[in-house]
PDB file of C-alpha atoms in Angstrom:
ATOM      1  CA  MET A  31      20.223 -50.854  46.030  1.00 50.00           C
ATOM      2  CA  THR A  32      24.060 -51.843  44.223  1.00 56.00           C
ATOM      3  CA  ARG A  33      25.738 -48.715  43.882  1.00 54.00           C
ATOM      4  CA  SER A  34      26.396 -49.056  39.775  1.00 52.00           C
ATOM      5  CA  ALA A  35      22.034 -49.639  39.817  1.00 51.00           C
ATOM      6  CA  PHE A  36      22.437 -45.876  41.230  1.00 47.00           C
ATOM      7  CA  ALA A  37      24.586 -44.521  38.962  1.00 51.00           C
ATOM      8  CA  LEU A  38      22.272 -45.532  36.278  1.00 50.00           C
ATOM      9  CA  ALA A  39      19.106 -44.862  37.988  1.00 54.00           C
ATOM     10  CA  VAL A  40      19.807 -41.277  38.981  1.00 50.00           C
ATOM     11  CA  PRO A  41      20.864 -39.660  35.528  1.00 52.00           C
ATOM     12  CA  LEU A  42      17.466 -41.160  34.086  1.00 51.00           C
ATOM     13  CA  ALA A  43      15.758 -39.867  36.745  1.00 51.00           C
ATOM     14  CA  LEU A  44      17.141 -36.081  36.475  1.00 47.00           C
ATOM     15  CA  SER A  45      16.893 -36.257  32.710  1.00 52.00           C
ATOM     16  CA  LEU A  46      13.097 -37.594  32.986  1.00 50.00           C
ATOM     17  CA  CYS A  47      12.515 -34.431  35.063  1.00 48.00           C
ATOM     18  CA  ALA A  48      14.665 -31.894  33.088  1.00 50.00           C
ATOM     19  CA  CYS A  49      12.153 -33.287  30.392  1.00 49.00           C
ATOM     20  CA  ALA A  50       9.335 -32.204  32.333  1.00 46.00           C
ATOM     21  CA  GLY A  51      10.111 -28.803  33.728  1.00 45.00           C
ATOM     22  CA  PRO A  52       7.970 -25.495  32.748  1.00 48.00           C
ATOM     23  CA  ARG A  53       9.846 -23.516  29.864  1.00 46.00           C
ATOM     24  CA  PRO A  54      10.883 -20.442  30.722  1.00 46.00           C
ATOM     25  CA  PRO A  55       8.878 -17.672  29.040  1.00 46.00           C
ATOM     26  CA  ALA A  56       9.479 -16.633  25.487  1.00 47.00           C
ATOM     27  CA  ALA A  57      11.223 -13.251  25.340  1.00 49.00           C
ATOM     28  CA  GLU A  58       8.824 -10.115  23.695  1.00 54.00           C
ATOM     29  CA  PRO A  59      10.431  -9.430  20.191  1.00 59.00           C
ATOM     30  CA  GLY A  60       9.680  -5.617  21.330  1.00 62.00           C
ATOM     31  CA  PRO A  61       8.747  -3.397  18.294  1.00 69.00           C
ATOM     32  CA  PRO A  62       9.838  -4.069  14.767  1.00 74.00           C
ATOM     33  CA  LEU A  63      13.066  -2.257  13.084  1.00 81.00           C
ATOM     34  CA  PRO A  64      12.249   0.554  10.508  1.00 87.00           C
ATOM     35  CA  GLU A  65      11.998   0.144   7.244  1.00 89.00           C
ATOM     36  CA  PRO A  66      12.861   1.556   4.312  1.00 85.00           C
ATOM     37  CA  MET A  67      10.051   2.092   2.388  1.00 91.00           C
ATOM     38  CA  TYR A  68      11.704   1.927  -0.993  1.00 92.00           C
ATOM     39  CA  ALA A  69       9.864   3.316  -5.033  1.00 93.00           C
ATOM     40  CA  PRO A  70      11.026   1.172  -8.091  1.00 93.00           C
ATOM     41  CA  ALA A  71      12.829   3.861 -10.377  1.00 91.00           C
ATOM     42  CA  GLN A  72      11.392   2.969 -13.126  1.00 90.00           C
ATOM     43  CA  VAL A  73       8.691  -0.152 -14.743  1.00 93.00           C
ATOM     44  CA  LYS A  74       9.144  -2.142 -17.341  1.00 89.00           C
ATOM     45  CA  PRO A  75       7.925  -5.100 -18.185  1.00 85.00           C
ATOM     46  CA  GLY A  76      10.395  -8.330 -18.324  1.00 83.00           C
ATOM     47  CA  ARG A  77      12.850  -6.457 -15.984  1.00 90.00           C
ATOM     48  CA  LEU A  78      13.729  -7.155 -12.405  1.00 93.00           C
ATOM     49  CA  GLU A  79      13.423  -3.290 -10.557  1.00 94.00           C
ATOM     50  CA  TYR A  80      15.846  -3.195  -6.929  1.00 93.00           C
ATOM     51  CA  ALA A  81      16.311  -0.897  -3.943  1.00 93.00           C
ATOM     52  CA  PRO A  82      18.914   1.099  -3.280  1.00 93.00           C
ATOM     53  CA  ASP A  83      19.822  -1.849  -0.585  1.00 92.00           C
ATOM     54  CA  ARG A  84      20.016  -3.794  -3.569  1.00 93.00           C
ATOM     55  CA  SER A  85      17.231  -6.253  -2.644  1.00 93.00           C
ATOM     56  CA  THR A  86      14.196  -7.332  -5.426  1.00 94.00           C
ATOM     57  CA  PHE A  87      11.124  -6.094  -5.910  1.00 95.00           C
ATOM     58  CA  ALA A  88       8.586  -8.253  -7.268  1.00 94.00           C
ATOM     59  CA  PRO A  89       9.381  -9.661 -10.525  1.00 94.00           C
ATOM     60  CA  ILE A  90       5.718  -7.627 -12.376  1.00 93.00           C
ATOM     61  CA  LEU A  91       5.061  -4.595 -11.454  1.00 94.00           C
ATOM     62  CA  THR A  92       2.383  -2.439 -12.599  1.00 92.00           C
ATOM     63  CA  GLU A  93       3.294   0.932 -11.998  1.00 92.00           C
ATOM     64  CA  ARG A  94       5.565   3.162 -10.070  1.00 94.00           C
ATOM     65  CA  PHE A  95       4.538   3.089  -6.641  1.00 95.00           C
ATOM     66  CA  PRO A  96       6.476   1.793  -3.299  1.00 96.00           C
ATOM     67  CA  TYR A  97       6.585  -1.383  -2.863  1.00 96.00           C
ATOM     68  CA  PRO A  98       7.933  -3.624   0.192  1.00 97.00           C
ATOM     69  CA  THR A  99      10.816  -5.848  -1.433  1.00 96.00           C
ATOM     70  CA  GLN A 100      11.100  -9.349  -0.788  1.00 97.00           C
ATOM     71  CA  PRO A 101      13.361  -9.296   2.130  1.00 96.00           C
ATOM     72  CA  GLU A 102      10.452  -6.340   3.899  1.00 96.00           C
ATOM     73  CA  ALA A 103       7.546  -9.108   2.606  1.00 97.00           C
ATOM     74  CA  ASN A 104       8.855 -11.793   4.733  1.00 96.00           C
ATOM     75  CA  ALA A 105       9.514  -9.922   7.506  1.00 96.00           C
ATOM     76  CA  ALA A 106       5.969  -8.823   7.179  1.00 96.00           C
ATOM     77  CA  TYR A 107       5.374 -12.455   7.151  1.00 96.00           C
ATOM     78  CA  ARG A 108       6.800 -13.475  10.509  1.00 95.00           C
ATOM     79  CA  ARG A 109       5.368 -10.391  11.993  1.00 94.00           C
ATOM     80  CA  LEU A 110       2.141 -11.973  11.205  1.00 94.00           C
ATOM     81  CA  LEU A 111       3.275 -15.905  11.762  1.00 93.00           C
ATOM     82  CA  ALA A 112       3.975 -14.377  15.576  1.00 92.00           C
ATOM     83  CA  SER A 113       0.163 -13.889  16.154  1.00 89.00           C
ATOM     84  CA  ALA A 114      -1.113 -16.483  14.484  1.00 90.00           C
ATOM     85  CA  PRO A 115      -2.323 -19.725  16.881  1.00 89.00           C
ATOM     86  CA  PRO A 116       1.138 -22.427  17.106  1.00 87.00           C
ATOM     87  CA  ASP A 117      -1.597 -25.246  16.741  1.00 87.00           C
ATOM     88  CA  ARG A 118      -0.490 -25.256  12.615  1.00 88.00           C
ATOM     89  CA  THR A 119       1.633 -25.811  10.490  1.00 90.00           C
ATOM     90  CA  TYR A 120       2.256 -22.500   8.119  1.00 93.00           C
ATOM     91  CA  PRO A 121       4.591 -22.542   4.999  1.00 95.00           C
ATOM     92  CA  VAL A 122       8.340 -21.056   5.770  1.00 95.00           C
ATOM     93  CA  SER A 123       8.512 -18.114   4.143  1.00 96.00           C
ATOM     94  CA  VAL A 124       6.726 -15.852   1.158  1.00 97.00           C
ATOM     95  CA  TRP A 125       7.753 -14.574  -2.370  1.00 96.00           C
ATOM     96  CA  LEU A 126       5.809 -11.655  -3.878  1.00 96.00           C
ATOM     97  CA  PHE A 127       5.477 -12.365  -7.528  1.00 95.00           C
ATOM     98  CA  GLY A 128       2.743  -9.716  -9.205  1.00 95.00           C
ATOM     99  CA  CYS A 129       1.990  -5.951  -7.179  1.00 96.00           C
ATOM    100  CA  LYS A 130      -0.032  -3.928  -7.635  1.00 95.00           C
ATOM    101  CA  PRO A 131      -1.256  -0.733  -5.692  1.00 96.00           C
ATOM    102  CA  GLY A 132      -4.637  -0.694  -3.800  1.00 96.00           C
ATOM    103  CA  ALA A 133      -6.283  -3.237  -1.403  1.00 96.00           C
ATOM    104  CA  LEU A 134      -8.239  -6.702  -2.858  1.00 94.00           C
ATOM    105  CA  ASP A 135     -11.272  -5.854  -0.826  1.00 92.00           C
ATOM    106  CA  ALA A 136     -12.236  -9.831   0.716  1.00 88.00           C
ATOM    107  CA  GLN A 137     -15.733  -9.192   0.815  1.00 87.00           C
ATOM    108  CA  THR A 138     -16.120  -7.892  -2.825  1.00 85.00           C
ATOM    109  CA  ALA A 139     -13.042  -8.645  -4.705  1.00 86.00           C
ATOM    110  CA  ARG A 140     -13.208  -5.294  -5.876  1.00 90.00           C
ATOM    111  CA  VAL A 141      -9.817  -3.350  -5.269  1.00 93.00           C
ATOM    112  CA  THR A 142      -9.665   0.186  -3.322  1.00 93.00           C
ATOM    113  CA  ARG A 143      -6.869   2.440  -4.236  1.00 94.00           C
ATOM    114  CA  TYR A 144      -6.057   4.486  -1.011  1.00 92.00           C
ATOM    115  CA  GLY A 145      -3.778   7.561  -1.079  1.00 87.00           C
ATOM    116  CA  GLY A 146      -0.688   5.940   1.164  1.00 90.00           C
ATOM    117  CA  PRO A 147       0.971   3.300   0.333  1.00 95.00           C
ATOM    118  CA  VAL A 148      -0.647   0.236   0.281  1.00 96.00           C
ATOM    119  CA  VAL A 149      -0.301  -3.114  -3.181  1.00 97.00           C
ATOM    120  CA  HIS A 150      -1.942  -5.858  -4.176  1.00 96.00           C
ATOM    121  CA  CYS A 151       0.585  -8.621  -4.389  1.00 96.00           C
ATOM    122  CA  ALA A 152       0.642 -11.972  -6.077  1.00 95.00           C
ATOM    123  CA  THR A 153       1.805 -14.338  -2.852  1.00 96.00           C
ATOM    124  CA  ASP A 154       3.621 -17.216  -3.259  1.00 96.00           C
ATOM    125  CA  PHE A 155       3.771 -19.519  -0.490  1.00 96.00           C
ATOM    126  CA  LEU A 156       6.868 -21.449   0.294  1.00 96.00           C
ATOM    127  CA  ASP A 157       7.998 -24.780   2.464  1.00 95.00           C
ATOM    128  CA  ALA A 158      11.795 -25.039   3.955  1.00 93.00           C
ATOM    129  CA  GLY A 159      12.532 -26.366   0.710  1.00 94.00           C
ATOM    130  CA  GLY A 160      12.009 -23.633  -1.233  1.00 93.00           C
ATOM    131  CA  ARG A 161       8.883 -24.815  -2.943  1.00 95.00           C
ATOM    132  CA  ARG A 162       5.399 -23.410  -3.657  1.00 96.00           C
ATOM    133  CA  VAL A 163       2.779 -24.219  -1.303  1.00 95.00           C
ATOM    134  CA  ARG A 164      -0.426 -22.508  -2.547  1.00 94.00           C
ATOM    135  CA  ARG A 165      -0.270 -18.389  -4.329  1.00 93.00           C
ATOM    136  CA  GLU A 166      -3.057 -16.463  -2.582  1.00 94.00           C
ATOM    137  CA  THR A 167      -3.470 -12.699  -3.136  1.00 94.00           C
ATOM    138  CA  ALA A 168      -2.116 -10.462   0.095  1.00 96.00           C
ATOM    139  CA  ASN A 169      -2.905  -6.730   1.268  1.00 97.00           C
ATOM    140  CA  PHE A 170       0.823  -4.729   2.468  1.00 97.00           C
ATOM    141  CA  TYR A 171       0.475  -1.789   3.888  1.00 97.00           C
ATOM    142  CA  TYR A 172       2.891   0.620   5.445  1.00 96.00           C
ATOM    143  CA  TYR A 173       1.878   1.588   9.067  1.00 94.00           C
ATOM    144  CA  ALA A 174       4.297   3.037  11.727  1.00 92.00           C
ATOM    145  CA  ASP A 175       7.769   2.066   9.740  1.00 93.00           C
ATOM    146  CA  VAL A 176       7.221  -1.070   8.562  1.00 95.00           C
ATOM    147  CA  TRP A 177       5.445  -2.966   5.962  1.00 96.00           C
ATOM    148  CA  ASN A 178       2.559  -5.117   7.455  1.00 96.00           C
ATOM    149  CA  MET A 179       0.560  -7.596   5.807  1.00 96.00           C
ATOM    150  CA  GLN A 180      -2.769  -8.979   5.411  1.00 94.00           C
ATOM    151  CA  PRO A 181      -4.190 -11.962   4.023  1.00 91.00           C
ATOM    152  CA  ALA A 182      -7.353 -11.709   1.453  1.00 91.00           C
ATOM    153  CA  TYR A 183      -9.240 -13.954   0.949  1.00 87.00           C
ATOM    154  CA  PRO A 184     -11.592 -12.996  -1.785  1.00 82.00           C
ATOM    155  CA  PRO A 185     -14.607 -15.288  -2.774  1.00 78.00           C
ATOM    156  CA  ARG A 186     -14.120 -17.463  -5.073  1.00 74.00           C
ATOM    157  CA  THR A 187     -17.699 -18.703  -6.326  1.00 72.00           C
ATOM    158  CA  ALA A 188     -19.761 -16.539  -8.996  1.00 69.00           C
ATOM    159  CA  VAL A 189     -22.237 -14.502  -7.581  1.00 62.00           C
ATOM    160  CA  PRO A 190     -25.455 -15.738  -7.187  1.00 66.00           C
ATOM    161  CA  TRP A 191     -27.459 -12.926  -9.400  1.00 62.00           C
ATOM    162  CA  ARG A 192     -25.040 -13.492 -12.227  1.00 60.00           C
ATOM    163  CA  ASN A 193     -26.922 -14.867 -15.400  1.00 63.00           C
ATOM    164  CA  ARG A 194     -30.728 -15.363 -13.248  1.00 66.00           C
ATOM    165  CA  GLU A 195     -31.784 -11.935 -14.064  1.00 64.00           C
ATOM    166  CA  ARG A 196     -33.254 -10.925 -17.959  1.00 68.00           C
ATOM    167  CA  SER A 197     -33.712  -7.342 -19.250  1.00 67.00           C
ATOM    168  CA  PRO A 198     -37.385  -6.692 -19.803  1.00 71.00           C
ATOM    169  CA  LYS A 199     -37.982  -7.167 -23.812  1.00 76.00           C
ATOM    170  CA  ASP A 200     -39.507  -4.236 -26.191  1.00 75.00           C
ATOM    171  CA  PHE A 201     -42.140  -5.599 -28.284  1.00 77.00           C
ATOM    172  CA  TRP A 202     -42.196  -2.286 -29.946  1.00 78.00           C
ATOM    173  CA  TRP A 203     -38.467  -2.262 -30.655  1.00 76.00           C
ATOM    174  CA  TRP A 204     -39.065  -2.654 -34.182  1.00 79.00           C
ATOM    175  CA  VAL A 205     -41.741   0.475 -34.621  1.00 82.00           C
ATOM    176  CA  PRO A 206     -39.464   3.125 -36.255  1.00 84.00           C
ATOM    177  CA  GLY A 207     -39.237   6.396 -34.158  1.00 78.00           C
ATOM    178  CA  ARG A 208     -39.646   4.500 -31.148  1.00 73.00           C
ATOM    179  CA  ASP A 209     -37.062   6.138 -28.549  1.00 69.00           C
ATOM    180  CA  ARG A 210     -34.687   3.283 -27.493  1.00 60.00           C
ATOM    181  CA  TYR A 211     -33.777   4.534 -23.965  1.00 58.00           C
ATOM    182  CA  GLU A 212     -37.126   4.851 -22.112  1.00 51.00           C
TER     183      GLU A 212
END
């Protein structure tokens, strides 16, 4: 082998070996930093509310209650993504559109109020360019000094018994003096 061929083969072999090597183990992020829990000072329709650190709440709020701010919601989303399977692509960030106290139950599609800071929000999932990919409802709850996110996927079809069951007919409804609530 000539000296010039050897000089070309060695760097190529080293670069290919470097690509195939095992990755170092990922560092565990550790426990999340505590996040303050803020409530808007007042809730007025059409007015954007700010937390004391100048971060914003969702544009639409229903009542004065503790809500996550936009940065806290994104931090909760990133914590949720850390436990997601890596073989799929996910939106990059979230933006809260409207929030209301209580958690949306994914099975019954009803809102349940809790004593603690639990809210459900219309959440826009954004791509890397900041464009909305989809809007879904997500529950946010304050636990262990951080806001946590829980996606809720309520049923989108009508319940199977709707409009199938008729009320019994009373053929004697026209008789005067009859009690109608028997």
